[in-house]
Short mmCIF file of C-alpha atoms and ligand atoms in Angstrom, two decimals:
data_model
loop_
_atom_site.label_atom_id
_atom_site.label_comp_id
_atom_site.label_asym_id
_atom_site.label_seq_id
_atom_site.Cartn_x
_atom_site.Cartn_y
_atom_site.Cartn_z
CA MET A 1 10.21 -12.42 30.14
CA THR A 2 12.34 -13.56 33.08
CA LYS A 3 15.93 -12.39 32.88
CA GLY A 4 18.87 -14.03 34.62
CA ASN A 5 18.81 -17.64 35.53
CA GLU A 6 18.69 -18.06 39.29
CA THR A 7 15.79 -20.41 38.65
CA GLY A 8 17.96 -23.08 37.04
CA TRP A 9 16.46 -23.20 33.57
CA ASN A 10 18.40 -25.09 30.92
CA ILE A 11 16.04 -24.74 28.03
CA GLU A 12 15.71 -26.21 24.56
CA ASN A 13 12.79 -26.14 22.15
CA SER A 14 13.55 -29.13 19.96
CA TYR A 15 9.93 -29.85 19.02
CA ALA A 16 9.83 -26.55 17.13
CA ASN A 17 12.37 -27.99 14.67
CA LEU A 18 9.73 -30.35 13.32
CA PRO A 19 7.73 -29.29 10.24
CA GLU A 20 5.41 -26.38 11.02
CA SER A 21 2.20 -28.35 10.75
CA PHE A 22 3.04 -30.16 14.01
CA PHE A 23 2.48 -27.12 16.22
CA THR A 24 1.41 -23.52 16.49
CA LYS A 25 3.41 -20.88 18.30
CA GLN A 26 1.21 -20.05 21.23
CA GLU A 27 1.86 -18.18 24.46
CA PRO A 28 -0.29 -19.01 27.45
CA THR A 29 -3.06 -16.50 28.14
CA PRO A 30 -2.24 -14.38 31.20
CA VAL A 31 -4.49 -14.70 34.25
CA SER A 32 -5.65 -12.02 36.66
CA ASP A 33 -4.64 -13.24 40.09
CA PRO A 34 -2.50 -16.38 40.31
CA THR A 35 -1.91 -18.18 43.60
CA LEU A 36 0.64 -20.96 43.93
CA LEU A 37 -0.99 -23.83 45.80
CA VAL A 38 1.33 -26.74 45.14
CA LEU A 39 5.02 -26.80 44.34
CA ASN A 40 6.46 -30.30 44.00
CA ASP A 41 9.90 -29.90 45.56
CA SER A 42 11.27 -33.26 44.52
CA VAL A 43 10.24 -32.83 40.88
CA ALA A 44 11.61 -29.28 40.82
CA THR A 45 14.92 -30.46 42.25
CA ALA A 46 15.19 -33.38 39.83
CA LEU A 47 14.64 -30.92 36.99
CA GLY A 48 17.51 -28.80 38.29
CA LEU A 49 15.19 -25.96 39.30
CA ASN A 50 15.73 -23.82 42.37
CA VAL A 51 12.84 -24.49 44.73
CA LYS A 52 13.40 -21.34 46.82
CA GLU A 53 13.27 -19.13 43.73
CA LEU A 54 10.00 -20.70 42.65
CA GLN A 55 8.18 -20.49 45.95
CA GLY A 56 7.17 -16.84 45.74
CA GLU A 57 5.88 -14.53 43.07
CA LYS A 58 8.28 -15.90 40.50
CA GLY A 59 6.73 -19.37 40.68
CA GLU A 60 3.28 -17.86 40.64
CA ALA A 61 4.06 -15.93 37.45
CA LEU A 62 5.77 -18.88 35.74
CA PHE A 63 3.25 -21.57 36.62
CA SER A 64 0.30 -19.40 35.65
CA GLY A 65 1.79 -18.51 32.29
CA ASN A 66 1.95 -14.81 33.18
CA ASP A 67 5.70 -15.00 32.65
CA ILE A 68 7.71 -17.38 30.53
CA PRO A 69 11.34 -18.33 31.10
CA GLU A 70 13.97 -16.71 28.93
CA GLY A 71 14.68 -18.83 25.89
CA ALA A 72 11.35 -20.64 25.94
CA GLU A 73 9.29 -20.68 22.74
CA PRO A 74 5.83 -21.83 23.80
CA ILE A 75 3.75 -23.87 21.39
CA ALA A 76 0.51 -25.82 21.23
CA GLN A 77 0.98 -29.27 19.71
CA ALA A 78 -1.18 -30.69 16.95
CA TYR A 79 -2.45 -34.25 17.23
CA ALA A 80 -5.38 -36.40 16.30
CA GLY A 81 -6.82 -39.50 17.90
CA HIS A 82 -9.52 -42.09 18.23
CA GLN A 83 -11.86 -41.05 21.02
CA PHE A 84 -14.02 -43.98 22.10
CA GLY A 85 -13.23 -45.54 18.74
CA TYR A 86 -13.97 -42.49 16.58
CA PHE A 87 -11.26 -40.56 14.78
CA ASN A 88 -11.01 -36.81 15.44
CA MET A 89 -8.59 -33.99 14.87
CA LEU A 90 -7.57 -32.81 18.35
CA GLY A 91 -4.45 -30.97 19.53
CA ASP A 92 -3.53 -29.05 22.67
CA GLY A 93 -6.82 -27.30 23.24
CA ARG A 94 -6.09 -26.34 26.80
CA ALA A 95 -2.39 -26.91 27.17
CA VAL A 96 0.68 -24.98 26.16
CA LEU A 97 4.11 -26.56 25.92
CA ILE A 98 6.37 -23.92 27.46
CA CYS A 99 9.76 -25.49 26.80
CA GLU A 100 11.94 -28.54 27.28
CA GLN A 101 14.12 -28.54 30.36
CA ILE A 102 17.44 -30.40 30.25
CA THR A 103 18.13 -31.72 33.74
CA PRO A 104 21.55 -31.71 35.41
CA SER A 105 21.84 -35.40 34.49
CA GLY A 106 21.11 -34.61 30.85
CA GLU A 107 17.55 -35.85 30.60
CA ARG A 108 14.98 -33.91 28.57
CA PHE A 109 11.51 -33.14 29.90
CA ASP A 110 8.56 -31.22 28.50
CA ILE A 111 7.23 -28.46 30.74
CA GLN A 112 3.58 -27.97 29.89
CA LEU A 113 0.88 -25.74 31.36
CA LYS A 114 -2.41 -27.64 31.41
CA GLY A 115 -5.24 -25.12 31.55
CA GLY A 116 -3.05 -22.36 30.09
CA GLY A 117 -5.67 -20.78 27.83
CA ARG A 118 -7.17 -21.10 24.39
CA THR A 119 -5.18 -22.29 21.37
CA PRO A 120 -6.05 -22.84 17.70
CA TYR A 121 -6.98 -26.41 18.70
CA SER A 122 -9.50 -25.41 21.38
CA ARG A 123 -12.58 -25.85 19.18
CA GLY A 124 -15.49 -24.74 21.40
CA GLY A 125 -13.53 -25.08 24.66
CA ASP A 126 -12.33 -22.29 26.94
CA GLY A 127 -8.77 -23.60 27.21
CA ARG A 128 -9.04 -23.70 30.97
CA ALA A 129 -9.16 -26.32 33.71
CA GLY A 130 -10.81 -26.50 37.13
CA LEU A 131 -9.07 -26.70 40.49
CA GLY A 132 -10.62 -30.03 41.52
CA PRO A 133 -9.54 -31.95 38.41
CA MET A 134 -6.04 -30.45 38.47
CA LEU A 135 -5.52 -31.40 42.11
CA ARG A 136 -6.88 -34.84 41.28
CA GLU A 137 -4.27 -35.21 38.53
CA HIS A 138 -1.63 -34.06 41.01
CA ILE A 139 -2.64 -36.67 43.60
CA ILE A 140 -3.06 -39.61 41.23
CA SER A 141 0.09 -38.96 39.20
CA GLU A 142 2.10 -38.69 42.43
CA ALA A 143 0.49 -41.92 43.62
CA MET A 144 1.44 -43.66 40.37
CA HIS A 145 5.01 -42.48 40.77
CA GLY A 146 5.04 -43.82 44.34
CA LEU A 147 3.76 -47.15 42.99
CA ARG A 148 6.74 -47.16 40.60
CA ILE A 149 4.60 -46.89 37.50
CA PRO A 150 5.92 -44.72 34.66
CA THR A 151 3.93 -41.50 34.62
CA THR A 152 3.96 -37.83 33.78
CA ARG A 153 4.59 -35.77 36.92
CA SER A 154 3.04 -32.66 38.30
CA LEU A 155 5.40 -29.80 39.16
CA ALA A 156 2.94 -27.19 40.35
CA VAL A 157 -0.70 -26.23 40.66
CA VAL A 158 -1.89 -22.60 40.70
CA THR A 159 -5.32 -21.07 40.80
CA THR A 160 -5.87 -18.35 38.23
CA GLY A 161 -8.18 -16.10 40.22
CA GLU A 162 -10.71 -16.50 37.41
CA PRO A 163 -13.82 -18.67 37.52
CA ILE A 164 -14.57 -21.28 34.89
CA TYR A 165 -18.01 -22.53 34.02
CA ARG A 166 -18.87 -26.21 33.74
CA GLU A 167 -22.08 -27.66 35.24
CA THR A 168 -21.27 -25.34 38.12
CA GLU A 169 -18.88 -22.45 38.58
CA GLN A 170 -15.40 -23.62 39.55
CA GLN A 171 -12.09 -22.00 40.40
CA GLY A 172 -9.82 -21.93 37.36
CA ALA A 173 -6.46 -23.68 37.83
CA ILE A 174 -3.35 -24.63 35.90
CA LEU A 175 -1.25 -27.73 36.41
CA THR A 176 2.36 -27.76 35.26
CA ARG A 177 2.85 -31.16 33.73
CA VAL A 178 6.28 -32.69 33.29
CA ALA A 179 6.62 -35.47 30.72
CA ALA A 180 9.41 -37.37 28.99
CA SER A 181 7.56 -35.97 25.98
CA HIS A 182 4.00 -35.36 24.89
CA LEU A 183 4.35 -37.53 21.78
CA ARG A 184 1.23 -39.65 21.52
CA VAL A 185 -0.08 -42.37 19.26
CA GLY A 186 -2.39 -39.56 18.14
CA THR A 187 0.57 -37.42 17.08
CA PHE A 188 1.50 -40.15 14.59
CA GLN A 189 -2.08 -40.50 13.47
CA PHE A 190 -2.10 -36.76 12.80
CA ALA A 191 1.11 -36.96 10.76
CA SER A 192 -0.03 -39.99 8.83
CA LYS A 193 -3.49 -38.66 8.02
CA PHE A 194 -2.81 -34.97 7.39
CA GLY A 195 0.93 -34.73 6.66
CA THR A 196 3.32 -35.82 3.94
CA VAL A 197 5.46 -38.93 4.17
CA GLU A 198 8.39 -36.60 4.91
CA ASP A 199 6.47 -35.13 7.86
CA LEU A 200 5.78 -38.60 9.19
CA ARG A 201 9.42 -39.59 8.79
CA ALA A 202 10.57 -36.41 10.56
CA LEU A 203 8.27 -37.19 13.48
CA ALA A 204 9.39 -40.81 13.68
CA ASP A 205 13.06 -39.78 13.55
CA TYR A 206 12.40 -37.30 16.33
CA ALA A 207 10.69 -39.95 18.46
CA VAL A 208 13.50 -42.47 17.95
CA GLU A 209 16.14 -39.91 18.79
CA ARG A 210 14.32 -38.72 21.87
CA HIS A 211 13.09 -42.00 23.34
CA TYR A 212 14.82 -44.91 21.63
CA PRO A 213 18.22 -43.60 20.51
CA GLU A 214 19.62 -47.16 20.25
CA GLY A 215 17.26 -47.51 17.30
CA LEU A 216 19.14 -44.93 15.23
CA ASN A 217 21.48 -47.71 14.16
CA ALA A 218 18.84 -50.38 13.70
CA PRO A 219 18.39 -51.78 10.18
CA ASN A 220 14.83 -50.44 10.20
CA ARG A 221 14.50 -47.74 12.81
CA TYR A 222 10.74 -47.27 12.27
CA LEU A 223 10.05 -50.93 12.86
CA TYR A 224 12.31 -50.68 15.89
CA LEU A 225 10.24 -47.74 17.16
CA LEU A 226 7.01 -49.68 16.71
CA GLN A 227 8.38 -52.74 18.49
CA GLU A 228 9.81 -50.76 21.39
CA VAL A 229 6.63 -48.75 21.96
CA ILE A 230 4.71 -52.01 21.98
CA LYS A 231 7.14 -53.41 24.57
CA ARG A 232 6.87 -50.38 26.82
CA GLN A 233 3.10 -50.27 26.63
CA ALA A 234 2.85 -53.99 27.40
CA ALA A 235 4.93 -53.43 30.52
CA LEU A 236 2.94 -50.32 31.47
CA ILE A 237 -0.52 -51.80 31.11
CA ALA A 238 0.50 -54.87 33.13
CA LYS A 239 1.64 -52.51 35.90
CA TRP A 240 -1.74 -50.78 35.83
CA GLN A 241 -3.51 -54.13 36.12
CA MET A 242 -1.32 -55.16 39.06
CA VAL A 243 -2.50 -52.23 41.18
CA GLY A 244 -6.08 -52.03 39.90
CA PHE A 245 -5.63 -48.72 38.10
CA ILE A 246 -8.37 -47.82 35.65
CA HIS A 247 -7.32 -45.06 33.26
CA GLY A 248 -10.88 -44.38 32.13
CA VAL A 249 -10.18 -42.72 28.81
CA MET A 250 -7.68 -44.76 26.85
CA ASN A 251 -8.16 -42.84 23.62
CA THR A 252 -5.22 -43.03 21.21
CA ASP A 253 -4.32 -39.42 22.00
CA ASN A 254 -3.91 -40.44 25.63
CA MET A 255 -1.31 -43.13 24.91
CA THR A 256 2.30 -41.99 24.94
CA ILE A 257 5.22 -43.03 22.78
CA SER A 258 7.49 -42.84 25.85
CA GLY A 259 5.48 -45.44 27.77
CA GLU A 260 4.39 -43.02 30.50
CA THR A 261 0.86 -42.92 31.85
CA ILE A 262 -0.72 -39.66 30.74
CA ASP A 263 -3.94 -37.69 31.12
CA TYR A 264 -5.49 -38.22 34.49
CA GLY A 265 -9.12 -37.40 33.86
CA PRO A 266 -11.68 -39.88 35.07
CA CYS A 267 -9.17 -42.46 36.29
CA ALA A 268 -9.58 -44.25 39.62
CA PHE A 269 -8.49 -47.41 41.42
CA MET A 270 -10.70 -50.47 41.62
CA ASP A 271 -11.98 -51.54 45.04
CA ALA A 272 -13.80 -54.89 44.85
CA TYR A 273 -12.27 -57.05 42.13
CA ASP A 274 -14.40 -57.03 39.02
CA PRO A 275 -13.03 -56.82 35.49
CA ALA A 276 -16.17 -54.91 34.45
CA THR A 277 -15.36 -52.01 36.77
CA VAL A 278 -15.84 -48.59 35.17
CA PHE A 279 -15.84 -45.28 37.03
CA SER A 280 -16.08 -42.74 34.23
CA SER A 281 -19.50 -41.19 33.79
CA ILE A 282 -19.02 -40.95 30.04
CA ASP A 283 -17.90 -44.55 29.52
CA THR A 284 -21.42 -45.88 29.38
CA GLY A 285 -20.52 -48.85 27.19
CA GLY A 286 -17.69 -49.97 29.46
CA ARG A 287 -15.16 -49.71 26.61
CA TYR A 288 -12.43 -48.73 29.05
CA ALA A 289 -13.36 -51.09 31.90
CA TYR A 290 -10.52 -52.57 33.98
CA GLY A 291 -10.61 -55.92 32.22
CA ASN A 292 -10.64 -54.34 28.75
CA GLN A 293 -7.52 -52.24 29.21
CA PRO A 294 -5.06 -54.74 27.71
CA GLN A 295 -7.21 -55.27 24.60
CA ILE A 296 -7.74 -51.57 24.16
CA ALA A 297 -4.01 -50.98 24.43
CA GLY A 298 -3.54 -53.57 21.68
CA TRP A 299 -6.16 -51.81 19.56
CA ASN A 300 -4.46 -48.43 20.08
CA LEU A 301 -1.10 -49.92 19.14
CA ALA A 302 -2.62 -51.30 15.96
CA ARG A 303 -3.61 -47.70 15.14
CA PHE A 304 0.00 -46.70 15.84
CA ALA A 305 1.28 -49.41 13.52
CA GLU A 306 -1.18 -48.30 10.84
CA SER A 307 0.06 -44.74 11.05
CA LEU A 308 3.62 -45.98 10.43
CA LEU A 309 2.73 -48.05 7.34
CA PRO A 310 3.99 -45.46 4.82
CA ILE A 311 7.51 -45.62 6.28
CA LEU A 312 7.88 -49.18 7.55
CA HIS A 313 8.80 -50.46 4.11
CA ASP A 314 8.88 -49.26 0.49
CA GLU A 315 6.39 -51.94 -0.48
CA GLN A 316 2.94 -51.66 0.98
CA GLU A 317 2.46 -55.36 1.40
CA GLU A 318 5.76 -55.75 3.26
CA SER A 319 4.83 -52.82 5.52
CA LEU A 320 1.58 -54.49 6.38
CA LYS A 321 3.30 -57.75 7.23
CA LEU A 322 5.86 -56.04 9.47
CA ALA A 323 3.15 -54.05 11.23
CA GLN A 324 0.93 -57.06 11.78
CA ALA A 325 3.74 -59.18 13.15
CA ALA A 326 4.73 -56.41 15.59
CA VAL A 327 1.18 -55.84 16.81
CA MET A 328 0.63 -59.59 17.25
CA GLU A 329 3.46 -59.59 19.79
CA PHE A 330 1.57 -57.29 22.14
CA PRO A 331 -0.76 -59.86 23.77
CA LYS A 332 2.16 -62.25 24.37
CA LEU A 333 4.35 -59.54 25.85
CA TYR A 334 1.52 -58.29 28.00
CA GLU A 335 0.60 -61.77 29.25
CA ALA A 336 4.21 -62.43 30.21
CA HIS A 337 4.39 -59.19 32.21
CA TRP A 338 1.04 -59.91 33.78
CA LEU A 339 2.09 -63.38 34.91
CA ASP A 340 5.42 -62.08 36.17
CA GLY A 341 3.59 -59.44 38.19
CA MET A 342 1.15 -61.98 39.61
CA ARG A 343 3.99 -64.30 40.59
CA GLY A 344 5.51 -61.41 42.52
CA LYS A 345 2.20 -60.65 44.21
CA LEU A 346 1.98 -64.30 45.32
CA GLY A 347 5.60 -64.53 46.45
CA ILE A 348 6.62 -66.88 43.65
CA PHE A 349 10.12 -66.73 42.21
CA ASN A 350 10.36 -69.47 39.59
CA GLU A 351 8.02 -70.49 36.81
CA GLU A 352 5.59 -73.38 36.84
CA GLU A 353 2.87 -74.27 34.40
CA GLY A 354 0.07 -73.94 36.92
CA ASP A 355 0.95 -70.40 38.03
CA GLU A 356 -1.48 -68.71 35.71
CA SER A 357 -4.44 -70.72 36.92
CA LEU A 358 -3.35 -70.27 40.54
CA ALA A 359 -3.50 -66.49 40.08
CA LYS A 360 -6.68 -66.55 38.01
CA ASP A 361 -8.47 -68.82 40.48
CA LEU A 362 -7.72 -66.37 43.27
CA LEU A 363 -9.10 -63.53 41.17
CA GLY A 364 -12.17 -65.64 40.47
CA LEU A 365 -12.74 -66.08 44.21
CA MET A 366 -12.30 -62.36 44.74
CA LYS A 367 -14.87 -61.62 42.08
CA GLU A 368 -17.41 -64.10 43.42
CA ASN A 369 -17.05 -62.74 46.92
CA ARG A 370 -16.69 -59.08 45.93
CA ALA A 371 -13.41 -59.00 47.84
CA ASP A 372 -11.31 -55.86 47.73
CA TYR A 373 -8.49 -56.30 45.21
CA THR A 374 -5.72 -54.38 46.96
CA ASN A 375 -6.60 -55.54 50.45
CA THR A 376 -6.86 -59.21 49.54
CA PHE A 377 -3.24 -59.20 48.40
CA ARG A 378 -2.34 -56.97 51.33
CA SER A 379 -3.91 -59.41 53.79
CA LEU A 380 -2.21 -62.38 52.14
CA THR A 381 1.06 -60.48 52.53
CA ILE A 382 0.73 -59.66 56.21
CA GLN A 383 -1.21 -62.84 56.99
CA GLU A 384 -4.21 -61.00 58.30
CA GLU A 385 -7.61 -62.70 58.31
CA ILE A 386 -10.37 -61.25 56.14
CA ASP A 387 -13.85 -62.59 55.37
CA LEU A 388 -12.80 -64.19 52.12
CA PHE A 389 -10.21 -66.32 53.90
CA GLU A 390 -12.91 -68.17 55.82
CA LYS A 391 -14.59 -69.54 52.70
CA PRO A 392 -13.92 -73.25 52.09
CA GLU A 393 -13.03 -72.54 48.44
CA PHE A 394 -10.42 -70.10 49.60
CA VAL A 395 -9.01 -72.52 52.16
CA GLN A 396 -8.55 -75.01 49.32
CA TRP A 397 -6.91 -72.38 47.16
CA LYS A 398 -4.59 -71.43 50.00
CA GLU A 399 -3.42 -75.02 50.36
CA ARG A 400 -2.54 -75.06 46.66
CA TRP A 401 -0.68 -71.80 47.05
CA GLU A 402 1.27 -73.00 50.08
CA GLU A 403 2.24 -76.19 48.31
CA ARG A 404 3.39 -74.08 45.40
CA LEU A 405 5.56 -71.94 47.68
CA ASN A 406 7.01 -75.08 49.25
CA ARG A 407 8.08 -76.30 45.82
CA GLN A 408 10.45 -73.38 45.30
CA GLU A 409 13.94 -73.09 46.68
CA GLU A 410 13.52 -69.66 48.19
CA SER A 411 12.63 -69.39 51.86
CA LYS A 412 9.27 -68.30 53.26
CA ASP A 413 10.99 -65.15 54.38
CA ALA A 414 12.23 -64.31 50.89
CA SER A 415 8.76 -65.00 49.55
CA HIS A 416 7.23 -62.69 52.12
CA LYS A 417 9.68 -59.92 51.20
CA LEU A 418 8.82 -60.31 47.53
CA MET A 419 5.12 -59.97 48.36
CA ARG A 420 5.75 -56.79 50.31
CA LYS A 421 7.57 -55.34 47.36
CA SER A 422 4.82 -56.36 44.96
CA ASN A 423 1.64 -55.57 46.89
CA PRO A 424 0.96 -51.98 47.85
CA SER A 425 -0.56 -51.52 51.28
CA VAL A 426 -2.18 -48.31 50.09
CA ILE A 427 -3.59 -46.97 46.88
CA PRO A 428 -5.35 -43.62 46.47
CA ARG A 429 -8.71 -44.86 47.69
CA ASN A 430 -11.57 -43.00 46.09
CA HIS A 431 -13.03 -41.76 49.40
CA ARG A 432 -9.61 -40.50 50.49
CA VAL A 433 -9.07 -38.65 47.24
CA GLU A 434 -12.54 -37.08 47.48
CA GLU A 435 -11.96 -36.10 51.10
CA ALA A 436 -8.66 -34.42 50.19
CA LEU A 437 -10.19 -32.59 47.23
CA GLU A 438 -13.19 -31.41 49.20
CA ALA A 439 -11.03 -29.94 51.97
CA ALA A 440 -8.80 -28.20 49.42
CA VAL A 441 -11.44 -26.91 47.03
CA GLU A 442 -14.25 -26.10 49.47
CA SER A 443 -12.29 -25.01 52.54
CA ASN A 444 -8.88 -24.08 51.15
CA ASP A 445 -7.45 -26.66 53.57
CA TYR A 446 -4.53 -28.48 51.95
CA SER A 447 -3.49 -30.46 55.02
CA VAL A 448 -5.70 -33.44 54.16
CA MET A 449 -4.15 -33.70 50.69
CA GLU A 450 -0.64 -33.27 52.12
CA ARG A 451 -1.17 -36.17 54.54
CA LEU A 452 -2.55 -38.36 51.79
CA LEU A 453 0.38 -37.53 49.49
CA GLU A 454 2.84 -38.33 52.28
CA VAL A 455 1.34 -41.81 52.70
CA LEU A 456 1.20 -42.39 48.94
CA LYS A 457 4.92 -41.67 48.62
CA ASN A 458 5.63 -45.08 50.13
CA PRO A 459 2.78 -47.36 49.19
CA TYR A 460 4.83 -50.50 49.70
CA GLN A 461 5.46 -49.74 53.37
CA TYR A 462 3.32 -51.33 56.01
CA THR A 463 3.46 -48.76 58.83
CA PRO A 464 0.43 -47.96 61.08
CA GLU A 465 -0.07 -44.78 59.06
CA GLN A 466 -0.26 -46.76 55.81
CA CYS A 467 -2.65 -49.21 57.45
CA GLU A 468 -4.98 -46.39 58.41
CA TYR A 469 -5.21 -45.40 54.75
CA ALA A 470 -5.80 -49.01 53.69
CA LYS A 471 -9.19 -49.05 55.38
CA LEU A 472 -12.22 -49.30 53.16
CA PRO A 473 -14.96 -46.70 53.15
CA GLU A 474 -18.40 -47.31 54.64
CA PRO A 475 -20.40 -49.16 51.99
CA SER A 476 -22.20 -46.63 49.81
CA ALA A 477 -25.50 -47.06 48.04
CA ARG A 478 -24.24 -45.27 44.94
CA PRO A 479 -21.36 -46.49 42.77
CA TYR A 480 -18.36 -44.18 42.58
CA ARG A 481 -18.41 -41.95 39.50
CA THR A 482 -15.64 -39.88 37.96
CA TYR A 483 -15.85 -37.03 35.46
CA CYS A 484 -13.52 -35.93 32.72
CA GLY A 485 -13.09 -32.47 34.20
CA THR A 486 -12.86 -30.71 30.87
P1 AMP B 501 -8.77 -35.01 27.04
O1 AMP B 501 -10.13 -35.59 27.29
O2 AMP B 501 -8.23 -34.20 28.19
O3 AMP B 501 -7.80 -36.02 26.54
O4 AMP B 501 -8.97 -33.94 25.87
C1 AMP B 501 -9.42 -34.26 24.58
C2 AMP B 501 -9.29 -33.07 23.69
O5 AMP B 501 -10.14 -32.00 24.12
C3 AMP B 501 -7.90 -32.46 23.62
O6 AMP B 501 -7.68 -32.01 22.32
C4 AMP B 501 -7.98 -31.33 24.60
O7 AMP B 501 -7.02 -30.34 24.35
C5 AMP B 501 -9.39 -30.82 24.35
N1 AMP B 501 -9.93 -30.11 25.51
C6 AMP B 501 -10.28 -30.64 26.69
N2 AMP B 501 -10.75 -29.69 27.52
C7 AMP B 501 -10.70 -28.52 26.87
C8 AMP B 501 -11.03 -27.16 27.19
N3 AMP B 501 -11.53 -26.82 28.38
N4 AMP B 501 -10.81 -26.23 26.24
C9 AMP B 501 -10.32 -26.55 25.04
N5 AMP B 501 -10.00 -27.80 24.67
C10 AMP B 501 -10.18 -28.78 25.57
MG1 MG B 502 -5.87 -36.06 26.29
#
């Protein structure tokens, strides 16, 4: 165990105060030969950690799980969840929660090793993760942060020096994930299904205190929790839709109570606009397609509401009414965020009745013409001609849009600025992500990933560098496929 505290740890283990069924004490399994490949300086600094201290062997030992910080009491968390609609008991099968770090500004973050070894929840799995998928999570979560979308962060990636076996042999790796918490809809499902009402209440109290402390004084704090989670998820999913992010595996265990995006497995960004877009190889039915994400979020939140029924009200019927009313709000909240986001993308400040159809008609044209989602908005923003803009239907649409802009008080310039703020010039394009991963994994060359990450830090800038990364790949005969990486 590390002695002294040059590293900057300020540790608590509040989750371990919950009833015992919620976790198992579990140290990460040591690895033979750790190598530190990525250390995220800005995340480390925000956490109050000393970057210099972590760069060498110390970081290697900590981020591999070979050493744990003094005061940390590592655990694996129990949770359940609906996976593709089917309920399962799950839990941290390949992750160990090392501790909670209290930052210099007083915020609390979970520090979790993903790929840290087997736990009682591993079922048949090896508890390990591969280098490619962990670097992928690093890139995409950093990109999401750059896009100003709430997300877990990645503090470090190490290789373990040990191979793992999937379809092929891969290098084992561990990602240190930083999250506002790892409380999931599935954690509540676990409590509700397998615990006592007291367990469920303890969990809900913990969640309110940690994420919605204003709710401690609410007349019904559990209803407050439900309503606030619904609000945050409505805002989050609308943000995903705005940038064409497809999560790929929106199981209830992959939906947070904090409102952060979590679990970057088969996620990817849409190219040509099509609501039916699916990248994940296992999502054969298209359950988690781009266009289904809002509905699926609503479905997951209904499962959350269900899990809270025993504590929403003393009378079952009242509970049900409260839950239903809260869940019914989700589509309205989501639609409002969506329309707000689209107004921003089109440079519109005020509200008019026809705004929704203006936005939807543009999307319809994109779909018909297989136009790239990000680049269509990008080209509208910088007034660059693309093929779509030559179509007569588009010319008509553009007239409508210009008339709409003329009807608002704000100047063209203000409108243009709003569009720049709302339309990223770059997203992590699939071919760029693959190129970065291939160089890193196959050739141990991290420069390609570094350059990509640099660009993705400022996706709303329109510099020549960003423009280079906005280019589309050569058309490919095969559709892009992603894999869970488990
Ligand atoms: P995910 O698809 O990453 O959300 O994981 C779903 C469930 O499978 C979680 O309970 C994970 O902990 C578990 N899991 C995924 N990969 C592994 C693995 N390699 N070993 C053990 N458990 C795993
Ligand atoms: Mg998961």
